[in-house]
Short mmCIF file of C-alpha atoms in Angstrom, two decimals:
data_model
loop_
_atom_site.label_atom_id
_atom_site.label_comp_id
_atom_site.label_asym_id
_atom_site.label_seq_id
_atom_site.Cartn_x
_atom_site.Cartn_y
_atom_site.Cartn_z
CA MET H 1 116.57 53.81 130.60
CA LYS H 2 115.59 56.51 133.00
CA LEU H 3 114.42 59.40 130.85
CA SER H 4 115.39 62.99 131.60
CA ALA H 5 112.53 65.39 132.43
CA GLU H 6 112.77 66.85 128.92
CA ALA H 7 112.66 63.47 127.21
CA ARG H 8 109.78 62.33 129.44
CA ASP H 9 107.84 65.45 128.50
CA ILE H 10 108.42 64.82 124.78
CA LEU H 11 107.28 61.21 125.17
CA GLU H 12 104.16 62.13 127.16
CA THR H 13 103.24 64.90 124.68
CA SER H 14 103.69 62.57 121.74
CA MET H 15 101.56 59.85 123.38
CA ARG H 16 98.84 62.42 124.14
CA ILE H 17 98.90 63.80 120.57
CA HIS H 18 98.63 60.33 119.08
CA LYS H 19 95.98 59.26 121.58
CA VAL H 20 97.73 56.00 122.41
CA ASP H 21 95.66 53.47 124.33
CA ASP H 22 96.78 51.73 127.52
CA LYS H 23 98.13 48.71 125.68
CA GLN H 24 100.28 50.85 123.39
CA ARG H 25 101.41 52.97 126.34
CA ASP H 26 102.59 49.84 128.19
CA GLU H 27 104.40 48.71 125.08
CA ILE H 28 106.14 52.09 124.66
CA GLU H 29 107.08 52.25 128.34
CA SER H 30 108.51 48.73 128.23
CA VAL H 31 110.68 49.59 125.21
CA VAL H 32 111.94 52.76 126.93
CA ALA H 33 112.63 50.83 130.14
CA ALA H 34 114.57 48.23 128.17
CA MET H 35 116.89 50.81 126.55
CA PRO H 36 120.36 51.08 128.17
CA ASP H 37 121.17 54.43 129.84
CA ASP H 38 124.25 54.74 127.67
CA ARG H 39 122.97 56.02 124.33
CA VAL H 40 126.31 55.25 122.68
CA LEU H 41 125.74 51.61 123.57
CA LEU H 42 122.25 51.90 122.13
CA TYR H 43 123.08 53.41 118.74
CA LYS H 44 126.10 51.20 118.25
CA ASN H 45 123.94 48.12 118.68
CA VAL H 46 121.16 48.89 116.23
CA VAL H 47 121.35 47.90 112.59
CA SER H 48 120.86 50.74 110.12
CA ASN H 49 120.08 50.80 106.45
CA PRO H 50 122.51 53.36 104.98
CA ILE H 51 119.81 54.90 102.79
CA GLY H 52 117.59 55.49 105.83
CA ASP H 53 115.22 53.80 108.27
CA LEU H 54 113.04 56.53 109.79
CA PRO H 55 111.02 59.33 108.18
CA ARG H 56 112.57 62.82 108.29
CA TYR H 57 111.77 65.01 105.25
CA SER H 58 108.59 65.25 103.18
CA ILE H 59 108.69 65.12 99.39
CA HIS H 60 108.21 68.92 99.31
CA ILE H 61 111.35 69.59 101.34
CA ARG H 62 113.31 67.16 99.17
CA ILE H 63 112.15 68.89 95.97
CA GLN H 64 113.06 72.28 97.45
CA HIS H 65 116.52 71.02 98.45
CA MET H 66 117.03 69.61 94.96
CA LEU H 67 115.96 72.90 93.34
CA THR H 68 118.25 74.90 95.64
CA PHE H 69 121.10 72.45 95.13
CA VAL H 70 120.92 72.58 91.31
CA THR H 71 120.31 76.33 91.04
CA PHE H 72 122.98 77.19 93.62
CA LEU H 73 125.72 75.32 91.80
CA THR H 74 124.76 76.52 88.33
CA LEU H 75 124.26 80.10 89.53
CA ALA H 76 127.77 80.05 90.99
CA PHE H 77 129.15 78.54 87.81
CA THR H 78 127.50 81.09 85.51
CA GLY H 79 127.80 84.04 87.90
CA LEU H 80 131.54 83.87 88.38
CA PRO H 81 132.52 84.46 84.72
CA ILE H 82 129.96 87.28 84.58
CA ALA H 83 131.46 89.00 87.66
CA PHE H 84 135.02 88.51 86.33
CA PHE H 85 134.19 88.86 82.62
CA ASP H 86 137.42 90.75 81.82
CA HIS H 87 139.72 88.05 83.24
CA PHE H 88 141.59 85.70 80.89
CA TRP H 89 139.93 82.54 82.29
CA ALA H 90 136.38 83.99 82.18
CA ALA H 91 136.29 84.39 78.40
CA PRO H 92 136.55 80.65 77.58
CA LEU H 93 133.99 79.81 80.30
CA ASN H 94 131.55 82.37 78.92
CA ALA H 95 132.28 81.17 75.38
CA MET H 96 131.57 77.58 76.45
CA ILE H 97 128.11 78.60 77.63
CA GLY H 98 127.50 80.72 74.48
CA GLY H 99 128.86 84.15 75.38
CA VAL H 100 128.31 86.48 78.30
CA ASP H 101 124.84 87.45 77.04
CA VAL H 102 123.73 83.81 77.15
CA SER H 103 125.37 83.40 80.60
CA ARG H 104 123.29 86.32 81.83
CA ILE H 105 120.06 84.79 80.51
CA ILE H 106 120.87 81.42 82.10
CA HIS H 107 121.85 83.15 85.35
CA ARG H 108 118.60 85.13 85.53
CA THR H 109 116.45 82.14 84.59
CA LEU H 110 118.08 80.03 87.32
CA ALA H 111 117.66 82.90 89.76
CA SER H 112 113.91 82.83 89.03
CA VAL H 113 113.87 79.08 89.76
CA MET H 114 115.72 79.71 93.03
CA ILE H 115 113.19 82.37 94.03
CA PHE H 116 110.37 79.99 93.12
CA SER H 117 112.00 77.35 95.34
CA MET H 118 112.16 79.84 98.23
CA LEU H 119 108.48 80.79 97.78
CA TYR H 120 107.54 77.10 97.55
CA HIS H 121 109.42 76.54 100.81
CA MET H 122 107.61 79.41 102.52
CA VAL H 123 104.26 77.94 101.48
CA THR H 124 105.34 74.54 102.84
CA ILE H 125 106.52 75.89 106.20
CA THR H 126 103.31 77.91 106.55
CA LEU H 127 100.70 75.37 105.45
CA GLY H 128 102.44 72.39 107.11
CA PRO H 129 102.25 73.79 110.66
CA ILE H 130 98.71 75.14 110.04
CA GLN H 131 97.61 71.63 109.09
CA GLN H 132 99.39 70.22 112.17
CA MET H 133 97.70 72.81 114.40
CA MET H 134 94.28 71.92 113.01
CA GLN H 135 95.00 68.26 113.74
CA GLY H 136 96.26 69.20 117.23
CA ARG H 137 99.72 67.76 116.67
CA PHE H 138 101.87 70.87 116.29
CA GLU H 139 104.97 71.08 118.49
CA LEU H 140 107.15 74.20 118.34
CA ARG H 141 110.23 72.37 119.63
CA ARG H 142 109.95 69.93 116.70
CA THR H 143 110.43 72.81 114.23
CA ILE H 144 113.57 74.64 113.10
CA ILE H 145 112.73 77.68 115.30
CA PRO H 146 115.68 78.26 117.70
CA THR H 147 115.00 77.83 121.42
CA PHE H 148 117.05 78.30 124.61
CA LYS H 149 117.56 74.55 124.65
CA ASP H 150 119.80 74.93 121.59
CA ILE H 151 122.24 77.03 123.63
CA ARG H 152 122.29 74.33 126.33
CA ASP H 153 122.72 71.62 123.68
CA PHE H 154 125.62 73.52 122.11
CA LYS H 155 127.36 73.82 125.49
CA GLN H 156 126.80 70.13 126.27
CA ASP H 157 128.03 69.08 122.82
CA MET H 158 131.20 71.14 123.22
CA LEU H 159 131.78 69.46 126.60
CA TYR H 160 131.36 66.09 124.87
CA PHE H 161 133.75 67.00 122.04
CA THR H 162 136.39 68.18 124.52
CA GLY H 163 136.09 64.96 126.52
CA SER H 164 134.40 66.55 129.55
CA SER H 165 131.16 64.64 129.09
CA ASP H 166 130.50 61.04 128.04
CA GLN H 167 127.14 61.68 126.35
CA ARG H 168 126.01 64.00 123.59
CA PRO H 169 122.95 66.11 124.50
CA GLU H 170 119.45 64.76 123.85
CA MET H 171 118.63 66.84 120.79
CA ASP H 172 115.38 67.33 118.95
CA LYS H 173 114.49 66.86 115.28
CA PHE H 174 116.67 69.84 114.35
CA MET H 175 119.87 70.42 116.32
CA TYR H 176 121.60 73.76 116.94
CA LYS H 177 124.00 73.28 114.01
CA GLN H 178 121.20 72.69 111.53
CA LYS H 179 119.30 75.72 112.78
CA ILE H 180 122.32 78.00 112.32
CA HIS H 181 122.86 76.57 108.85
CA TYR H 182 119.21 76.96 107.89
CA PHE H 183 118.93 80.60 108.96
CA ALA H 184 122.29 81.44 107.38
CA ALA H 185 121.01 80.00 104.10
CA ALA H 186 117.71 81.90 104.42
CA PHE H 187 119.59 85.15 105.07
CA GLY H 188 121.95 84.46 102.17
CA ASN H 189 119.03 83.80 99.82
CA LEU H 190 117.45 87.09 100.83
CA VAL H 191 120.68 89.04 100.27
CA MET H 192 121.17 87.44 96.84
CA ILE H 193 117.59 88.13 95.79
CA ILE H 194 117.64 91.78 96.90
CA SER H 195 121.09 92.50 95.47
CA GLY H 196 120.36 90.60 92.23
CA SER H 197 117.08 92.44 91.78
CA SER H 198 118.87 95.77 92.29
CA PHE H 199 120.94 95.03 89.17
CA LEU H 200 117.89 94.03 87.14
CA PHE H 201 115.44 96.65 88.42
CA PRO H 202 117.44 99.70 89.63
CA GLU H 203 114.49 102.00 88.83
CA PHE H 204 112.23 100.04 91.13
CA TRP H 205 114.66 100.34 94.06
CA ALA H 206 115.18 104.04 93.26
CA THR H 207 111.45 104.61 93.65
CA VAL H 208 111.03 102.72 96.93
CA LEU H 209 114.19 103.98 98.72
CA PRO H 210 114.87 107.52 99.97
CA VAL H 211 116.80 109.53 97.36
CA SER H 212 119.80 109.95 99.67
CA MET H 213 120.20 106.16 99.95
CA VAL H 214 119.83 105.07 96.33
CA ALA H 215 123.44 105.47 95.14
CA ASN H 216 124.91 103.92 98.29
CA PHE H 217 122.40 101.08 98.13
CA GLN H 218 123.39 100.18 94.57
CA GLU H 219 127.07 100.23 95.51
CA MET H 220 126.43 98.10 98.59
CA MET H 221 124.45 95.57 96.53
CA ARG H 222 127.16 95.45 93.86
CA LEU H 223 129.66 94.49 96.57
CA SER H 224 127.42 92.11 98.51
CA HIS H 225 126.25 89.94 95.58
CA PRO H 226 129.62 88.28 94.75
CA HIS H 227 130.80 88.27 98.37
CA GLU H 228 127.67 86.61 99.69
CA ALA H 229 128.02 84.10 96.85
CA LEU H 230 131.58 83.37 97.95
CA LEU H 231 130.51 83.01 101.57
CA ALA H 232 127.78 80.57 100.52
CA LEU H 233 130.27 78.56 98.43
CA LEU H 234 132.60 78.33 101.42
CA VAL H 235 129.82 77.28 103.79
CA ILE H 236 128.57 74.64 101.38
CA ALA H 237 131.98 73.27 100.43
CA PHE H 238 133.62 73.21 103.85
CA TRP H 239 130.76 72.90 106.31
CA HIS H 240 127.67 71.38 104.73
CA TRP H 241 129.54 68.87 102.61
CA TYR H 242 131.71 67.86 105.55
CA ASN H 243 128.57 67.20 107.60
CA VAL H 244 126.76 65.19 104.94
CA HIS H 245 129.66 63.44 103.19
CA LEU H 246 132.80 63.23 105.29
CA ALA H 247 131.71 63.21 108.95
CA PRO H 248 132.13 59.85 110.72
CA GLY H 249 128.92 57.85 110.26
CA ARG H 250 127.92 59.79 107.11
CA PHE H 251 130.71 58.79 104.73
CA PRO H 252 130.49 58.51 101.73
CA MET H 253 127.08 60.20 101.57
CA GLN H 254 124.02 60.86 103.70
CA TRP H 255 120.97 59.75 101.69
CA THR H 256 118.32 61.82 103.47
CA PHE H 257 118.08 64.42 100.67
CA LEU H 258 117.06 61.66 98.25
CA THR H 259 115.09 59.19 100.34
CA GLY H 260 113.73 61.57 103.00
CA LYS H 261 114.81 59.03 105.63
CA ILE H 262 117.44 59.14 108.35
CA THR H 263 119.37 56.15 109.62
CA ARG H 264 118.35 54.75 112.98
CA GLU H 265 121.91 55.14 114.25
CA HIS H 266 122.02 58.83 113.31
CA GLN H 267 118.57 59.50 114.77
CA ILE H 268 119.52 58.02 118.14
CA GLU H 269 122.90 59.76 118.23
CA GLU H 270 121.92 63.29 117.20
CA HIS H 271 118.12 63.44 117.42
CA PHE H 272 117.27 61.24 120.37
CA LEU H 273 114.10 63.20 121.27
CA GLU H 274 112.79 62.68 117.74
CA TYR H 275 113.61 58.99 118.08
CA LEU H 276 111.33 58.85 121.14
CA ARG H 277 108.54 60.23 118.94
CA ASN H 278 109.38 57.58 116.36
CA LEU H 279 108.84 54.94 119.05
CA VAL H 280 105.37 56.35 119.66
CA GLU H 281 104.46 56.82 116.00
CA LEU H 282 105.94 53.64 114.52
CA PRO H 283 104.89 50.33 116.15
CA GLU H 284 107.31 48.46 113.87
CA GLU H 285 110.21 50.52 115.30
CA ARG H 286 109.18 49.53 118.83
CA ALA H 287 109.07 45.89 117.83
CA TYR H 288 112.46 46.15 116.10
CA LEU H 289 114.19 47.86 119.02
CA LEU H 290 112.77 45.48 121.59
CA SER H 291 113.85 42.43 119.59
CA GLN H 292 117.28 43.94 119.01
CA LEU H 293 117.84 44.77 122.68
CA ASP H 294 116.66 41.32 123.63
CA ALA H 295 118.87 39.58 121.06
CA ARG H 296 121.93 41.51 122.18
CA GLY H 297 121.25 41.12 125.88
CA LEU H 298 121.04 44.87 126.40
CA ASP H 299 117.50 45.11 127.74
CA GLY H 300 117.29 46.53 131.23
CA LEU H 301 121.05 47.07 131.28
CA ASP H 302 121.96 49.76 133.77
CA LYS H 303 125.13 51.75 134.29
CA ASP H 304 126.66 49.34 136.82
CA GLU H 305 126.23 46.33 134.61
CA GLU H 306 127.54 48.05 131.46
CA ASN H 307 130.99 48.94 132.65
CA MET H 308 132.37 48.40 129.19
CA PRO H 309 132.84 50.60 126.15
CA GLY H 310 130.09 50.65 123.48
CA GLY H 311 132.31 48.72 121.06
CA SER H 312 132.68 45.68 123.33
CA ALA H 313 129.00 44.90 123.32
CA VAL H 314 128.93 45.26 119.54
CA GLU H 315 131.77 42.81 119.10
CA ALA H 316 130.38 40.39 121.65
CA THR H 317 127.07 40.16 119.82
CA GLU H 318 128.28 40.56 116.21
CA GLY H 319 127.08 37.08 115.27
CA SER H 320 123.50 37.81 116.21
CA THR H 321 123.10 40.57 113.61
CA PRO H 322 120.05 39.72 111.52
CA MET J 1 126.09 49.48 112.82
CA MET J 2 125.51 50.25 109.20
CA ARG J 3 124.61 47.68 106.59
CA PRO J 4 127.07 47.77 103.64
CA LEU J 5 126.07 49.68 100.51
CA THR J 6 124.99 47.76 97.42
CA PRO J 7 127.19 48.21 94.30
CA LEU J 8 124.67 50.66 92.77
CA GLN J 9 124.49 52.66 96.00
CA LYS J 10 128.29 52.73 96.08
CA ILE J 11 128.41 54.13 92.55
CA ILE J 12 125.91 56.88 93.43
CA ALA J 13 127.54 57.78 96.77
CA TYR J 14 131.14 57.85 95.55
CA SER J 15 130.19 59.75 92.36
CA ALA J 16 128.54 62.38 94.57
CA LEU J 17 131.69 62.50 96.69
CA LEU J 18 133.86 62.98 93.59
CA PHE J 19 131.55 65.74 92.39
CA VAL J 20 131.78 67.45 95.76
CA PHE J 21 135.57 67.17 95.67
CA PHE J 22 135.82 68.90 92.29
CA TRP J 23 133.33 71.51 93.36
CA THR J 24 135.46 72.22 96.44
CA LEU J 25 138.42 72.81 94.11
CA PHE J 26 136.19 75.28 92.27
CA GLY J 27 135.43 76.93 95.64
CA LEU J 28 139.15 77.26 96.35
CA PHE J 29 139.61 78.77 92.89
CA THR J 30 136.90 81.31 93.74
CA ILE J 31 138.63 82.25 96.99
CA TRP J 32 141.87 82.74 95.10
CA LEU J 33 140.02 84.97 92.62
CA ILE J 34 138.50 87.17 95.27
CA LEU J 35 141.73 87.43 97.27
CA THR J 36 143.80 88.38 94.24
CA GLU J 37 141.24 90.94 93.11
CA TYR J 38 142.33 93.49 95.75
#
């Protein structure tokens, strides 16, 4: 495969960070050279373990996701009958939990856990990069911080989805969609915390805000709390769950939130630049890919030789699957 | 290509999917609530 300038830069940076010796460099270069130019052909010909092959999330991120996941659902479940307490259906729900007073206690306790999870996350995303900087292996483009490349990736992906391009963009560890989702969730958390705290501590907000704003602020918070909750429910139910449960290649469930690992197929398809880093960081991945390309007769394949859809090569070599 | 799920993995994955389905119904219920409120 002939790497793009961007991919080459990622590979060179990763090799420099990991101080690879000449032997390892030759090995990495030979694996890259053996990869077919068509990445569809590449990811359709690797074997993936559905619960994940390559490292993606640390245990801290997984714990934070689990805390957010549990608190989000239970907060929605307890919050709704509180917001609509005078509706006929809310009474039995509140009664099931132990009455609206108990619902409120559960809701506030879970809110504290959610805030703890957010603080825990902030510590992780601060200390993690500091540690990486001290070790000289920090890369801004490997983080969730949006860059101009995301706009280019979005455009290229739309071209691919409308049939105007035959390749998805070479995306990094976090793609544009995940960045939008992440910052939307961070903003939503902030809105819920501020508005929720304005119900619990109105005196506090009255002391820190200008007198002319206090009444309007309380009214705005009273409106934004349930509406932001609804927006979050919609985003989770129709966007996030589509992406991690129903999307082709993810059905019936993406296991990353439990195992912290991503499948090889997914990494190559949507996070190809991160896969290049994997090739530098994981010698066993290099060995696997080289053997797989060799076994399937794909090594050194160029565009002229391919001339067939990704599926054909898969079918032709089905028997050689280990 | 993806290796097939083991029976235990299938139970976990499809249970999660079922859970998500019911929670989506709850989401739709919430939308109905908000829309009928005004």
